[in-house]
Amino acid sequence: MDLPSALHLTSERHLDDGVREREFTLGEIPGILWTPASAAASAPVPLILLGHPPLGVRKMYPRLVARARRAAADGFAAATIELPGSGDRPRWAAVEQPRADMRRAVQAGEPVSDEIIDALVLPLVDKAVPEWRTALDALLSLPEIGGPVGFSGGVISIGVRLAVVEPRIAAAGLFAGSFVPRAMFEEARQVTIPLHVLLQWDDEGNHRQASLDLFDAFGSKEKSLHANMGGHAGVPQFAGDAAAQFFTRHLK
């Protein structure tokens, strides 16, 4: 499928800390771009792509804008796009059944099978990664944005695939808080960029051992695992500080 390459700005506003927030569309894909007040064509800034779970950008907006503001304070632009089948995008039949199967297993306190994980995550990775790459093409065409580029958070399998296929991504901060298909472990061995991996030790929606095995599989010479006690939503503030320091170290 050919993806559109033209980025169309649909709204613009300035947040109270001077961050410029612009909503855009890329074909049917909505997204948001945040740039610091310091960003200008004469001094383009690095870019961090903000991943998120498939709950919709609108629902995730408070967390996304907080991350974007931190990125801007450190001198980075930040951007996100809506995932396939999420938010205001059309429903995606391919993932409806495995999503329902996963929800049923979790609510029943049963393990989520490899078959369900594969059926839910792999189509999302296959569809979302080309969209992220097309968005990156469009964002880097803006005069105020330059490289290098980082990827932060979101569905970890999307981050793994992007780290393998997208040479413009220089470093990635990954959140081990989503189910990982078996096939992604082989892809993880091909990852060579610096990695900062966050793991919530008591994450109720994640298989801890699978997260540890995935970290072990990464082929990067520089990789660090930051494990904190607590559930999925209990990430401590200092963990965000450590991730910010990681991107400052590798993108500046």
Coordinates of C-alpha atoms in Angstrom, one line a residue:
M1 CA 0.0 0.0 0.0
D2 CA 1.4 3.4 -1.0
L3 CA 1.4 5.8 1.9
P4 CA 0.8 9.6 1.6
S5 CA 3.9 11.7 2.1
A6 CA 2.3 15.2 2.5
L7 CA 1.8 16.5 6.0
H8 CA -1.2 18.8 6.3
L9 CA -1.3 21.0 9.4
T10 CA -4.9 21.3 10.8
S11 CA -4.4 23.4 14.0
E12 CA -1.8 25.3 15.9
R13 CA -1.5 26.7 19.4
H14 CA 1.2 27.7 21.9
L15 CA 1.2 26.0 25.3
D16 CA 1.9 28.1 28.4
D17 CA 5.6 27.1 28.5
G18 CA 6.1 28.3 24.9
V19 CA 5.9 24.9 23.3
R20 CA 4.3 25.0 19.9
E21 CA 1.7 22.3 19.4
R22 CA 0.5 21.5 15.9
E23 CA -2.0 18.9 14.9
F24 CA -1.6 17.4 11.5
T25 CA -2.9 14.7 9.2
L26 CA -0.9 12.4 6.9
G27 CA -3.6 11.0 4.6
E28 CA -6.1 9.4 7.1
I29 CA -3.5 9.3 9.9
P30 CA -3.8 12.1 12.5
G31 CA -0.8 13.2 14.6
I32 CA 0.6 15.9 16.8
L33 CA 3.9 17.7 16.6
W34 CA 5.4 19.7 19.5
T35 CA 8.5 21.9 19.0
P36 CA 10.3 24.0 21.6
A37 CA 10.4 27.8 21.4
S38 CA 14.0 27.5 20.5
A39 CA 13.3 25.6 17.3
A40 CA 14.0 27.5 14.1
A41 CA 15.0 26.9 10.5
S42 CA 18.4 28.2 11.3
A43 CA 18.9 25.8 14.2
P44 CA 16.9 22.6 13.6
V45 CA 16.4 20.4 16.6
P46 CA 16.5 16.6 17.1
L47 CA 13.3 14.7 17.1
I48 CA 11.8 12.1 19.5
L49 CA 8.9 9.9 18.2
L50 CA 6.5 9.3 21.0
G51 CA 5.0 5.8 20.9
H52 CA 1.9 4.9 22.9
P53 CA -0.5 2.0 23.5
P54 CA -3.4 1.5 21.1
L55 CA -5.9 3.4 23.3
G56 CA -6.1 6.5 21.0
V57 CA -4.1 9.7 21.0
R58 CA -7.0 11.7 22.6
K59 CA -7.1 9.3 25.6
M60 CA -3.4 9.3 25.9
Y61 CA -3.0 13.1 25.3
P62 CA -2.2 14.1 29.0
R63 CA 0.7 11.6 29.2
L64 CA 1.9 12.4 25.6
V65 CA 1.9 16.2 26.1
A66 CA 3.8 15.8 29.4
R67 CA 6.4 13.7 27.7
A68 CA 6.5 16.2 24.8
R69 CA 7.0 19.2 27.2
R70 CA 9.9 17.4 28.9
A71 CA 11.4 16.7 25.5
A72 CA 11.0 20.4 24.5
A73 CA 12.6 21.5 27.8
D74 CA 15.6 19.4 26.8
G75 CA 15.7 20.9 23.3
F76 CA 13.9 18.3 21.3
A77 CA 10.9 18.3 19.0
A78 CA 8.4 15.4 19.7
A79 CA 5.7 13.9 17.6
T80 CA 3.2 11.1 17.7
I81 CA 0.7 9.5 15.3
E82 CA -2.5 7.6 15.8
L83 CA -2.1 3.8 15.5
P84 CA -4.2 1.7 13.1
G85 CA -7.6 1.0 14.3
S86 CA -7.4 3.4 17.3
G87 CA -8.8 6.7 18.2
D88 CA -10.5 8.5 15.4
R89 CA -9.2 6.1 12.7
P90 CA -11.6 3.5 11.2
R91 CA -12.1 0.2 13.1
W92 CA -9.7 -2.5 12.0
A93 CA -11.4 -5.9 11.6
A94 CA -8.1 -7.8 11.6
V95 CA -7.5 -7.1 15.3
E96 CA -11.0 -7.0 16.7
Q97 CA -11.2 -10.8 17.5
P98 CA -7.7 -11.2 19.0
R99 CA -8.3 -8.0 21.0
A100 CA -11.5 -9.5 22.4
D101 CA -9.8 -12.8 23.0
M102 CA -7.0 -11.1 25.0
R103 CA -9.5 -9.1 27.0
R104 CA -11.4 -12.2 27.9
A105 CA -8.3 -14.1 29.0
V106 CA -7.0 -11.2 31.1
Q107 CA -10.4 -10.7 32.8
A108 CA -10.6 -14.5 33.5
G109 CA -7.1 -14.4 35.1
E110 CA -5.8 -16.8 32.4
P111 CA -2.5 -16.6 30.5
V112 CA -2.7 -14.9 27.1
S113 CA -1.6 -17.6 24.6
D114 CA 1.1 -17.1 22.0
E115 CA -1.5 -17.5 19.3
I116 CA -3.5 -14.6 20.6
I117 CA -0.4 -12.4 21.1
D118 CA 0.8 -13.2 17.5
A119 CA -2.7 -12.5 16.0
L120 CA -3.0 -9.2 17.9
V121 CA 0.5 -7.7 17.8
L122 CA 2.1 -8.8 14.5
P123 CA -0.5 -7.2 12.2
L124 CA -0.2 -4.0 14.2
V125 CA 3.5 -4.0 13.8
D126 CA 3.3 -4.7 10.1
K127 CA 0.9 -1.8 9.5
A128 CA 2.1 0.7 12.0
V129 CA 5.9 0.7 11.2
P130 CA 5.5 1.8 7.6
E131 CA 3.2 4.6 8.8
W132 CA 5.8 5.7 11.4
R133 CA 8.5 5.8 8.7
T134 CA 6.3 7.8 6.4
A135 CA 5.6 10.3 9.2
L136 CA 9.3 10.5 9.8
D137 CA 9.9 11.4 6.2
A138 CA 7.3 14.2 6.4
L139 CA 8.5 15.5 9.8
L140 CA 12.2 15.6 8.7
S141 CA 11.2 17.7 5.7
L142 CA 10.2 20.6 8.0
P143 CA 13.0 23.1 8.3
E144 CA 12.9 23.4 12.1
I145 CA 13.5 19.6 12.6
G146 CA 16.7 17.7 12.0
G147 CA 18.3 14.6 13.2
P148 CA 19.2 12.6 15.0
V149 CA 15.9 10.8 15.8
G150 CA 14.9 8.8 18.9
F151 CA 11.9 6.5 19.5
S152 CA 10.3 6.5 22.9
G153 CA 7.8 4.2 24.6
G154 CA 4.6 2.7 23.1
V155 CA 4.1 -0.9 22.0
I156 CA 7.6 -2.4 22.4
S157 CA 7.3 -4.7 19.3
I158 CA 6.8 -1.6 17.2
G159 CA 9.9 -0.1 18.7
V160 CA 11.9 -3.2 18.0
R161 CA 10.9 -3.4 14.4
L162 CA 11.6 0.3 13.9
A163 CA 15.0 -0.1 15.5
V164 CA 15.8 -2.8 12.9
V165 CA 14.5 -1.3 9.7
E166 CA 14.8 2.5 10.2
P167 CA 18.4 3.7 10.0
R168 CA 17.5 7.3 11.0
I169 CA 16.6 6.2 14.5
A170 CA 19.8 6.6 16.6
A171 CA 18.5 5.5 20.0
A172 CA 15.3 4.1 21.6
G173 CA 13.7 4.1 25.0
L174 CA 11.4 1.1 25.2
F175 CA 8.7 0.2 27.8
A176 CA 8.5 -3.5 28.5
G177 CA 4.8 -3.2 29.2
S178 CA 3.1 -5.0 26.3
F179 CA 2.8 -8.5 25.1
V180 CA 5.7 -9.7 22.8
P181 CA 5.2 -12.1 19.9
R182 CA 7.7 -15.0 19.6
A183 CA 8.9 -13.7 16.2
M184 CA 10.1 -10.4 17.8
F185 CA 12.8 -12.2 19.8
E186 CA 14.7 -13.0 16.5
E187 CA 14.2 -9.4 15.4
A188 CA 15.6 -8.2 18.7
R189 CA 18.9 -9.9 18.0
Q190 CA 19.2 -7.5 15.0
V191 CA 18.9 -4.4 17.0
T192 CA 22.2 -2.6 17.4
I193 CA 21.3 1.0 18.5
P194 CA 21.6 2.2 22.1
L195 CA 18.6 1.1 24.2
H196 CA 17.1 2.3 27.5
V197 CA 14.5 -0.3 28.6
L198 CA 12.0 0.4 31.4
L199 CA 10.3 -2.5 33.2
Q200 CA 7.7 -2.3 35.9
W201 CA 8.4 -5.3 38.0
D202 CA 4.8 -6.0 39.1
D203 CA 3.2 -5.0 35.8
E204 CA -0.1 -6.8 35.8
G205 CA -0.4 -6.8 32.0
N206 CA 3.0 -8.1 31.2
H207 CA 5.0 -11.3 31.5
R208 CA 8.1 -10.4 33.5
Q209 CA 10.3 -13.3 32.2
A210 CA 9.4 -12.6 28.6
S211 CA 10.5 -9.0 29.1
L212 CA 13.8 -10.2 30.6
D213 CA 14.3 -12.6 27.8
L214 CA 13.6 -9.9 25.2
F215 CA 16.2 -7.6 26.9
D216 CA 18.7 -10.4 26.8
A217 CA 18.1 -11.0 23.1
F218 CA 18.8 -7.4 22.0
G219 CA 22.0 -7.2 20.0
S220 CA 22.9 -3.7 21.1
K221 CA 26.3 -3.2 22.7
E222 CA 24.9 -0.4 24.8
K223 CA 21.6 -1.4 26.5
S224 CA 20.4 -0.8 30.0
L225 CA 17.4 -2.2 31.9
H226 CA 15.7 0.0 34.5
A227 CA 13.4 -2.1 36.7
N228 CA 11.2 -0.5 39.3
M229 CA 8.7 -1.9 41.7
G230 CA 5.0 -1.3 41.0
G231 CA 2.4 -1.9 38.4
H232 CA 1.9 -0.7 34.9
A233 CA 0.9 2.8 35.8
G234 CA 3.3 3.2 38.7
V235 CA 6.3 4.5 36.8
P236 CA 8.3 6.7 39.2
Q237 CA 9.2 10.3 38.3
F238 CA 12.9 9.6 38.4
A239 CA 12.5 6.9 35.7
G240 CA 11.4 9.7 33.3
D241 CA 14.4 11.7 34.3
A242 CA 16.7 8.8 33.5
A243 CA 15.1 8.3 30.1
A244 CA 15.5 12.0 29.3
Q245 CA 19.2 11.9 30.2
F246 CA 19.5 8.9 27.9
F247 CA 18.1 10.8 24.9
T248 CA 20.2 13.9 25.7
R249 CA 23.3 11.7 25.7
H250 CA 22.6 10.1 22.4
L251 CA 20.7 12.7 20.4
K252 CA 22.9 15.8 21.1

